[in-house]
Every structure is written in C-alpha cells, then in structure tokens.
XYZ file of C-alpha atoms in Angstrom:
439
model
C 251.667 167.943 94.846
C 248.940 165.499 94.363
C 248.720 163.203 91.052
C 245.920 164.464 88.936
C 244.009 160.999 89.286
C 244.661 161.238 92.874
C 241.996 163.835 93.818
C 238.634 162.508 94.975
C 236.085 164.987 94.446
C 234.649 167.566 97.176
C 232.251 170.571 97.427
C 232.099 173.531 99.983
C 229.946 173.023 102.679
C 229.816 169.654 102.403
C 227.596 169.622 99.666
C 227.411 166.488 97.137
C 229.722 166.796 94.290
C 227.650 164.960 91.739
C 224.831 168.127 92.697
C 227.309 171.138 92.554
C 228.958 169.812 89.474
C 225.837 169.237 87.076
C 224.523 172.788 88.514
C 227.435 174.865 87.099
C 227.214 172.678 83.759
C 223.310 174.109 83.511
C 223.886 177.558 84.569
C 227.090 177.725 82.294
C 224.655 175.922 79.385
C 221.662 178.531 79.800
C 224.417 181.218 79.846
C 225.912 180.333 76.684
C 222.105 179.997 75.365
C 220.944 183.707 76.175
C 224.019 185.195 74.263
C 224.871 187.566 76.260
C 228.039 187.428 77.692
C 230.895 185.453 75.170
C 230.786 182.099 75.729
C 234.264 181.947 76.161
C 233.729 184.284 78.972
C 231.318 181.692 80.383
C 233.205 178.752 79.635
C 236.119 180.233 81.802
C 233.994 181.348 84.871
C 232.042 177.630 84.984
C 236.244 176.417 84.822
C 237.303 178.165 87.444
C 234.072 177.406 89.597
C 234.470 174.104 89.300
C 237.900 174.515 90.861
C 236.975 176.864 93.363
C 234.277 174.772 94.970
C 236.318 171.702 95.327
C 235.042 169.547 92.136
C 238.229 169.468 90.656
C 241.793 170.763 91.725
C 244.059 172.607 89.079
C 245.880 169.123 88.139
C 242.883 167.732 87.897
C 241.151 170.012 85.481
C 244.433 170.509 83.299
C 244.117 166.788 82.999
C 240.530 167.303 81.554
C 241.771 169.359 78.584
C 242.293 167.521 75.885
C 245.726 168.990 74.002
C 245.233 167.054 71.257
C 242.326 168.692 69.672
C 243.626 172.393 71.211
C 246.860 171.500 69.339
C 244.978 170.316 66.275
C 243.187 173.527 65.970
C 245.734 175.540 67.193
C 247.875 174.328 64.242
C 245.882 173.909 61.730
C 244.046 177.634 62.342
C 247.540 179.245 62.015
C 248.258 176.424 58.657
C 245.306 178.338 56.869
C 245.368 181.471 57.984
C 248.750 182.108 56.314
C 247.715 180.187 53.227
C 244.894 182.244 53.192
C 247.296 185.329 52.743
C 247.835 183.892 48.906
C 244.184 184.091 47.839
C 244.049 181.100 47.237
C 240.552 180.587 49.063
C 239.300 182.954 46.327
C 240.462 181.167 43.419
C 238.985 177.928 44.792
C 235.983 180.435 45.281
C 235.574 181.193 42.152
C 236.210 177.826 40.506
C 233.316 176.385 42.796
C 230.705 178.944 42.188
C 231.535 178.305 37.977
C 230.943 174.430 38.530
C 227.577 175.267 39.837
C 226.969 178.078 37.594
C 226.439 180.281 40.162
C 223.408 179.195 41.320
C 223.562 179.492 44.993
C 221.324 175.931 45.955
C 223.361 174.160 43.514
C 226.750 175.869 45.928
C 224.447 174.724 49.060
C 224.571 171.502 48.223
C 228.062 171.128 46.381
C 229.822 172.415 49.285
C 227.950 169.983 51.627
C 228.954 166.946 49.706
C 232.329 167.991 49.643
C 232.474 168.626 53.588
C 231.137 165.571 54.191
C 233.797 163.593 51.873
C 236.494 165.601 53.333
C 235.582 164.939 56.597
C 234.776 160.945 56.143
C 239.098 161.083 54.652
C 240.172 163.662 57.293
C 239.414 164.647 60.759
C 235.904 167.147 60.199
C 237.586 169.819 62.154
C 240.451 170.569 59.537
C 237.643 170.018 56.851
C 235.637 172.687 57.983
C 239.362 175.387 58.791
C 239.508 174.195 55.058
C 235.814 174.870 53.613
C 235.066 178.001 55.502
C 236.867 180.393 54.187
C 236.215 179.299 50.763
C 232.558 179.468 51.654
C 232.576 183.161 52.876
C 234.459 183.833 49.671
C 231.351 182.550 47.529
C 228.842 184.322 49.830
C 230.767 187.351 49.353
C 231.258 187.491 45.587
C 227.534 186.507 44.919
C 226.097 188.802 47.860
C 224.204 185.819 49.192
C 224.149 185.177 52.979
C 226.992 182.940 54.246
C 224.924 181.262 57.350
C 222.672 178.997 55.395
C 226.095 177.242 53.249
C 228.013 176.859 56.695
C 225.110 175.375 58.632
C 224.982 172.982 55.637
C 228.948 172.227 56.302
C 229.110 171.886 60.415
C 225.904 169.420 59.795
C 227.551 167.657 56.523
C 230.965 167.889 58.727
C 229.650 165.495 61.597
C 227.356 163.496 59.192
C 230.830 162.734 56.919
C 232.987 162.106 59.586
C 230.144 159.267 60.875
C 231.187 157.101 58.177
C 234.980 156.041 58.778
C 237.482 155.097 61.716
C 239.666 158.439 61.155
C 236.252 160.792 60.997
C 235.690 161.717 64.097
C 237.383 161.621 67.498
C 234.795 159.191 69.265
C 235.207 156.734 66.235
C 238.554 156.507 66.403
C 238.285 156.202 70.177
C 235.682 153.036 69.878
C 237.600 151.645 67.031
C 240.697 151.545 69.367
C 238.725 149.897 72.306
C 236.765 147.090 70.387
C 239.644 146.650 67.539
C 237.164 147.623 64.762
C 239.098 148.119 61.915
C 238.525 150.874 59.395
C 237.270 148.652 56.691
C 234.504 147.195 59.347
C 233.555 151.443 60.067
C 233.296 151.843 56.345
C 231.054 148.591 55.787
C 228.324 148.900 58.568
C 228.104 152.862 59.002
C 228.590 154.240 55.368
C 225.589 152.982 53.943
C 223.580 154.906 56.295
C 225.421 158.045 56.369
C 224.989 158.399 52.640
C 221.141 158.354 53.298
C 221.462 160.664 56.199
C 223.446 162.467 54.558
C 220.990 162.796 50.783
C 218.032 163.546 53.552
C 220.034 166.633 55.167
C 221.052 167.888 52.246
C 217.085 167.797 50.618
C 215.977 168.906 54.208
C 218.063 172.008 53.950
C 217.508 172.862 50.565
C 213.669 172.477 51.239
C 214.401 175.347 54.300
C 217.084 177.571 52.381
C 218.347 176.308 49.160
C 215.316 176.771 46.841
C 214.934 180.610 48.343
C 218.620 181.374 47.812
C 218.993 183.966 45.101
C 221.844 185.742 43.287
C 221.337 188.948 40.998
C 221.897 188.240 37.285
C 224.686 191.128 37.517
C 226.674 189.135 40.248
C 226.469 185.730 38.591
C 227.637 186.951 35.562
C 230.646 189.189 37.032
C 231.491 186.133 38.937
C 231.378 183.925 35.869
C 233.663 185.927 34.009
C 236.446 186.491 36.230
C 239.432 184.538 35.623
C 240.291 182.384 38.949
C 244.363 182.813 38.357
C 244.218 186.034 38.395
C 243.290 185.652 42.269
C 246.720 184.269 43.092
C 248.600 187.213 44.488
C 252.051 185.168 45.756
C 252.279 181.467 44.194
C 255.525 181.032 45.831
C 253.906 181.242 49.144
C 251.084 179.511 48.279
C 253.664 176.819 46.794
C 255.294 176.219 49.965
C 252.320 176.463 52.066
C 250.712 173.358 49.541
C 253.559 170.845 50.154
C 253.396 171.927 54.063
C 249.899 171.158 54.068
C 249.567 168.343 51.873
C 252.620 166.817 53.856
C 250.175 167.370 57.251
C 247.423 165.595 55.460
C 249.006 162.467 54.263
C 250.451 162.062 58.115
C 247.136 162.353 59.157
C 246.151 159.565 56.940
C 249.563 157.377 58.463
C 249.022 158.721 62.002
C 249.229 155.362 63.253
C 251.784 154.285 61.070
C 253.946 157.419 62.486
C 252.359 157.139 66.276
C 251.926 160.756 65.760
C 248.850 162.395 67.408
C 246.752 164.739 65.171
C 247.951 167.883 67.670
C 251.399 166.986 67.400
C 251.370 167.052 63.301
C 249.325 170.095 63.004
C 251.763 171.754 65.400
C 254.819 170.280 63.388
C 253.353 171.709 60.246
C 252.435 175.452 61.349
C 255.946 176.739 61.933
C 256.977 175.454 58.843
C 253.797 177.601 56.954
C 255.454 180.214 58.685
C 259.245 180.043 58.001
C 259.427 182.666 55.379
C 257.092 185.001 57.177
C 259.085 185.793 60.447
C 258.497 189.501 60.222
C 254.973 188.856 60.286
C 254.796 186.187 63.058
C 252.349 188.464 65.255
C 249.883 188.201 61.839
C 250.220 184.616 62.144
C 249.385 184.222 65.367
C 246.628 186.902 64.747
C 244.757 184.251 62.474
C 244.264 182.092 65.591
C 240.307 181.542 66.801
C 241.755 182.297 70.379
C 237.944 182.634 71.449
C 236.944 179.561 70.104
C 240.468 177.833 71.985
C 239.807 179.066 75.253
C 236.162 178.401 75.259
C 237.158 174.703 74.030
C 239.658 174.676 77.549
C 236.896 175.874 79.661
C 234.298 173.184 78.241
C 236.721 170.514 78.710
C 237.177 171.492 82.289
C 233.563 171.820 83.397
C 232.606 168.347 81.403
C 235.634 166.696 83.562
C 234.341 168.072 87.103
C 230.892 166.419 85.926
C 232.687 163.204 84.760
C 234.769 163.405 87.678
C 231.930 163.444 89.693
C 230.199 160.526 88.775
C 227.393 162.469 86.316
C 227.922 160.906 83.254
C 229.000 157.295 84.387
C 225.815 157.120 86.265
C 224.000 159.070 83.036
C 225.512 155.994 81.313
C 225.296 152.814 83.485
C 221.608 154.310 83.646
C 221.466 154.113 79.780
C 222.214 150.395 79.799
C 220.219 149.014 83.222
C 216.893 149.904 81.563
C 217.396 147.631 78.739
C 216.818 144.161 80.740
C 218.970 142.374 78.546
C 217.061 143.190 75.421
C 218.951 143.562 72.488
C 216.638 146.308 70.800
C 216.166 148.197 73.102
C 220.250 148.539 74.582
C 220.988 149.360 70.896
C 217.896 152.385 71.061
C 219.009 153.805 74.140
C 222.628 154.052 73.820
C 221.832 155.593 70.262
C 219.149 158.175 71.239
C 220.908 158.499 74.809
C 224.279 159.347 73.304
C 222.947 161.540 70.609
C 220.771 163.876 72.918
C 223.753 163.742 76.008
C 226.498 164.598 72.862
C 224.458 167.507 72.161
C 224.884 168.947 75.444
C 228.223 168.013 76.355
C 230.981 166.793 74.623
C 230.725 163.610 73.520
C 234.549 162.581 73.380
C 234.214 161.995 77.191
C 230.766 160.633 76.578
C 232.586 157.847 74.577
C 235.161 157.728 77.290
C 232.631 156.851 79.565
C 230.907 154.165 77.240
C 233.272 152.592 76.330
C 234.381 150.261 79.673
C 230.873 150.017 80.508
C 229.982 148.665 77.272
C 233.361 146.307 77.345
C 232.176 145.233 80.904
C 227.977 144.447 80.531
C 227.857 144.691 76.705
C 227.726 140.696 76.267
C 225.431 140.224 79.292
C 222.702 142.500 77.626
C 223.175 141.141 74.233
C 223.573 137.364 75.222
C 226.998 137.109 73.926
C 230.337 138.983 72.417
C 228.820 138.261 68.811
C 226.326 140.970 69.687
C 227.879 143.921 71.374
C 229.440 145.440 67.431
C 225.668 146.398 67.349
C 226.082 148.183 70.620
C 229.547 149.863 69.216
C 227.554 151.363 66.089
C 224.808 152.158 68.266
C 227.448 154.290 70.068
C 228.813 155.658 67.148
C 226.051 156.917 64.941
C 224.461 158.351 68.580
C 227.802 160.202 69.351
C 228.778 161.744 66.342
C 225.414 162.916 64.405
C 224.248 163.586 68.030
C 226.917 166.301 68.102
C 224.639 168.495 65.133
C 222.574 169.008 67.817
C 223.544 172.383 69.242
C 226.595 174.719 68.545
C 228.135 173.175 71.265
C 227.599 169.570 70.282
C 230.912 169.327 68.509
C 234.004 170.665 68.060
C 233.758 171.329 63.979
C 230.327 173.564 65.107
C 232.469 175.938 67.423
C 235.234 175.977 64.899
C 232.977 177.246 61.840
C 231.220 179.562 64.744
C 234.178 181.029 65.451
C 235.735 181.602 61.782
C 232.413 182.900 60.747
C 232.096 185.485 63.818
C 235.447 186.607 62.940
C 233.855 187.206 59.371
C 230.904 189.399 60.638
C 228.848 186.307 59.948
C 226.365 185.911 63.147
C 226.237 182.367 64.693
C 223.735 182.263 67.441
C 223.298 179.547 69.891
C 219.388 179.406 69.593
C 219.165 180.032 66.337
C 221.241 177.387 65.322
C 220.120 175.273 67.906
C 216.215 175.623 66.385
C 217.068 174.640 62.324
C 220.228 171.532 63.526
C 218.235 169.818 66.348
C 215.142 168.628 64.395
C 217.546 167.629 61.582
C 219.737 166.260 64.478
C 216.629 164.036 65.577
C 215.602 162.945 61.572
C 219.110 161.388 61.344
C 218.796 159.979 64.695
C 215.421 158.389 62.989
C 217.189 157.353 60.091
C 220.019 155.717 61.942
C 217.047 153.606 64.530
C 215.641 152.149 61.326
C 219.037 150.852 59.979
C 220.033 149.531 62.920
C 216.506 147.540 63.498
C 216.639 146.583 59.795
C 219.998 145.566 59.404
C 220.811 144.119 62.913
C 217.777 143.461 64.916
C-alpha cells in the first residue's frame, strides 16, 4: 500500500488536478450556501469525490483529517453533555442573567466578554461547548431569541482566541514555527484584540442589543428564583468538576505533558462517564455527530486542494506581488489570509504559510528583524478571518451545531450577511495597528 505522502495527485481523463480539485471545493461551498441538503451530507459527497476522481487516494485523505481537533470535540462534546445532565448550565444561567439584571443587551455583551477571555486562556472551541448551553439556558428563561447572544460568542470566540499562543490552532501553529513565545503573542496582538474586540461588541449591540427585550413578568420570575435549587445531582456534578477542571489545567501544561489537546479531551470523557455506564448510549447521544463528520469531510476536500497545489500557489501568489515592500507583504498576507480563512480552513492555510514565509520572509522585508511583522500579519488575518462565514472556523460549526440541536436556526447566509462586514471592520482595525505600530 502506498505511503500517504507518496501519492502524486491525478484526475480522470487526464484532466489537471489543481482544476478538478478547486471545482468540487466551489460546488461543495455553494451547496452548503443554498441550505438545502445538510452540509454534512455535502461535506461527505465533495470527500468522496475528491477520492473518486483521483485527487487524493484513501491514505491520502485520512491523512488530511486532522484527529486532533475531531478528538478535541469529540471529547469535550461528550465532557459537557453529561455535566449538563446536573443542571448545572441552569444555575450558571441564572446567576448570569441576575449579574446583568436581566436585561438582555447587558447578557449580549457579558457573555461576549466572557467568551472572548475564555477563549484567549483556553482553546475557543471548548469555550464555546462551555458557553452555549448556558446561553440557550438564558434565552430560554427570559423568552428572548438565542441567535443574536451566540453570534456574539462564535465572533467574541475567534476575536479572544487572537490574542494568545494557546487561542487558536493557527497561533499555536506559527508560534511553534518562528519560536514566538506566549508572552511575545500577548504583547503585540492583545492590544488590538481588546479594540476589536470593544468595536464588535458596540457593533452588535448597535444591530441587536439595544432591540433585545424581556417582559417585566420574565425578568422578575427569573430574578427570584434561587440558582441552587437548579442542582438536581451535586455528586455528579462534583465528579464531573474535578474531571473537567483536571482537562483544563492540562490544557494549560500541554506542552509541559506533550499531550495533544485530542488526546486530553479523550482521556477526560470516559472518566465523566464512569458512574454512568448504564447510560453510555446517552452519552454518546450528546455527541454533535453532524457537526464531526462534516468537520472530516471539510478536512478532506481542503487537503485534495492543498494537495493539489491550490493554496501554495494562492499563497506564493500572496507574497510575489509585494516587490519586497514591507507594507504591502504585511497587507496582503493579512487581508489574503483573512478572506481565504473564511472560505476554507485556515489551519492548512497556516500550514501553507508558514515555510513560505520561513523561506522569502527576510527577502521581502530586507532582513530576519522584519518577518515577526509578517507572523502577526498571519495571525490576526487567520484567526479573525475565520468570523467570516459559518465555515470559517471550527468554534462557528461547533455553536452551529449545539444550537441546531436546540431548535435554534443557524443559516449559512444569514450568518454569513451580519459576521462578514464585522469580519472586514476587524480586518480594518487590525491594517491600522499594524501600519501604526510596525510600519
């Protein structure tokens, strides 16, 4: 059997790879954009296409999966589903909608600025597993809709998890390549996220927050229940605590441990589950299998383009219009990244960047003291680029899913029209900090 790295791409009838490849990434795109067939559906068919037609063989497009994050959702999906079984998301319900007095913009925004701290400290995927169901909880008790406050927490979920080393996948991936340390992330892309993120937040507010209304009856039911009274099994909820507080703090030490995120989310769901073996089939119920297998297809399809040479020559292109000028290397890889992370993933984006940057970085910039500015450039395009669309990022198809399974709609377009201008004003934001601070 061949070696996954082994296969040189091919298409039926001798057509060009590069060609066949980028056509089933469209027609799999503008599927997934009319809504009518599950995108998971989609996701599978463009998979197996690319197989079928020569792109990719099976080794090769297992390869393109990346395990790590299926694990890490996998595991931490099953983590709070079962903790989810001790109310607990309704006591910290509750709680939150008292500190805001139940006053849903004052919720909007409270639950924004938490998902973006969370998701600076921890990976913004487990953030938003974390903050959903607490959110649908609020909406719930104060009969307000649910889909402005999660739109506010995918967008504060990738603006957060900007800001630090351990945030988001492509930082940690850029960090690792041009030995940026997490102190140097916090430094030079912090100061910006904390203005992207005050502009979302007044941006959103502006569009939803101000027209947000609860009925006196509701606000005052809500305010007078008592929150401990929501705890139906604090043993459970006990266990299920240390289990995930132990997850967290590995997270945090990953390095330390050489544990991959997957690997400790994994380690941590059986041990959620170790008093529940009767209701194992539950557990596994809890599961966004949708959102899993639509991830797996995705991977696959982006690989068969990478594979074929799409996004290297997307990339190389990026960086041989620049002429050696510092400005305007920095500007394209930032608004390049951002619009291509939109559309595809941007982990293998990064992938992609990242040698190409090591290799003709200094050349453009007239020296190694100048390509950092190319590695934030890369960064802030990458990760805010992924508020883009619904399928920009993996914490936007993770609070998709949990909120379809919730009754709460999620469509592509409709998403696509209130997160890509906001998408573009941080993009905005980020080119003037750049010019003013660097350039």
């Amino acid at each position: 059997m061949q070696e996954a790295g082994e296969w040189v791409p091919r298409a039926i009838f001798g057509l060009d790879p590069l060609w066949v490849s980028t056509g089933i990434l469209i027609v799999a795109y503008a599927a997934i954009m009319t809504e009518r067939v599950n995108r998971a559906i989609i996701a599978g068919v463009g998979a197996c296409a690319m197989i079928v037609v020569g792109v990719l063989n099976q080794d090769s497009a297992i390869a393109g999966v990346d395990f790590n994050t299926i694990m890490l959702l996998a595991g931490m999906m099953l983590i709070v589903g079962i903790t989810r079984r001790t109310v607990v998301f309704e006591y910290l319900a509750i709680w939150s909608v008292k500190v805001a007095r139940a006053q849903p913009a004052g919720i909007l925004l409270g639950l924004s600025v938490a998902t973006a701290v969370l998701s600076a400290l921890l990976d913004n995927v487990t953030t938003v597993l974390l903050v959903v169901p607490v959110t649908i909880a609020i909406a719930k008790r104060l009969k307000v809709p649910a889909y402005p406050l999660l739109v506010g927490e995918v967008m504060a979920s990738n603006i957060g998890g900007t800001a630090t080393l351990v945030g988001d996948p492509p930082n940690i991936m850029i960090g690792s390549a041009a030995d940026l340390s997490f102190n140097a992330f916090v430094l030079n892309l912090t100061p910006v996220v904390v203005v992207i993120l005050a502009a979302n937040a007044l941006a959103l507010h502006l569009l939803w927050g101000r027209r947000l209304r609860a009925a006196p009856e509701d606000r005052e039911r809500v305010l007078a229940m008592n929150e401990r009274e929501a705890i139906t099994d604090p043993v459970l909820l006990k266990h299920c605590l240390w289990v995930l507080a132990a997850v967290l703090v590995t997270f945090v030490l990953a390095r330390v441990v050489r544990l991959e995120p997957g690997t400790i989310a994994m380690a941590g769901a059986p041990r959620s589950t170790q008093d529940q073996t009767h209701r194992v089939h539950a557990s596994f119920g809890d599961v966004e299998w949708i959102t899993l297998f639509f991830f797996i297809g995705l991977f696959i399809i982006v690989a068969g383009v990478e594979r074929a040479g799409g996004i290297d020559r997307v990339a190389r292109w990026m960086l041989g219009v620049t002429g050696g000028n510092l400005m305007l290397a920095a500007t394209a890889i930032l608004w390049g990244s951002a619009i291509l992370s939109a559309i595809v993933d941007n982990i293998p984006l990064v992938a992609t960047m990242i040698p190409l940057l090591k290799e003709v970085g200094p050349e453009l910039c007239g020296g190694e003291q100048n390509v950092n500015i190319l590695w934030w450039a890369l960064a802030l395009g990458a990760c805010l680029g992924g508020n883009g669309t619904l399928i920009g990022a993996s914490a936007n198809l993770t609070v998709a899913g949990l909120a379809e399974r919730q009754g709460v709609a999620f469509r592509f377009l409709a998403y696509t029209k209130v997160a890509f201008p906001l998408m573009l004003m941080s993009i905005v934001l980020a080119q003037v900090y750049l010019f003013v601070r660097y350039l």
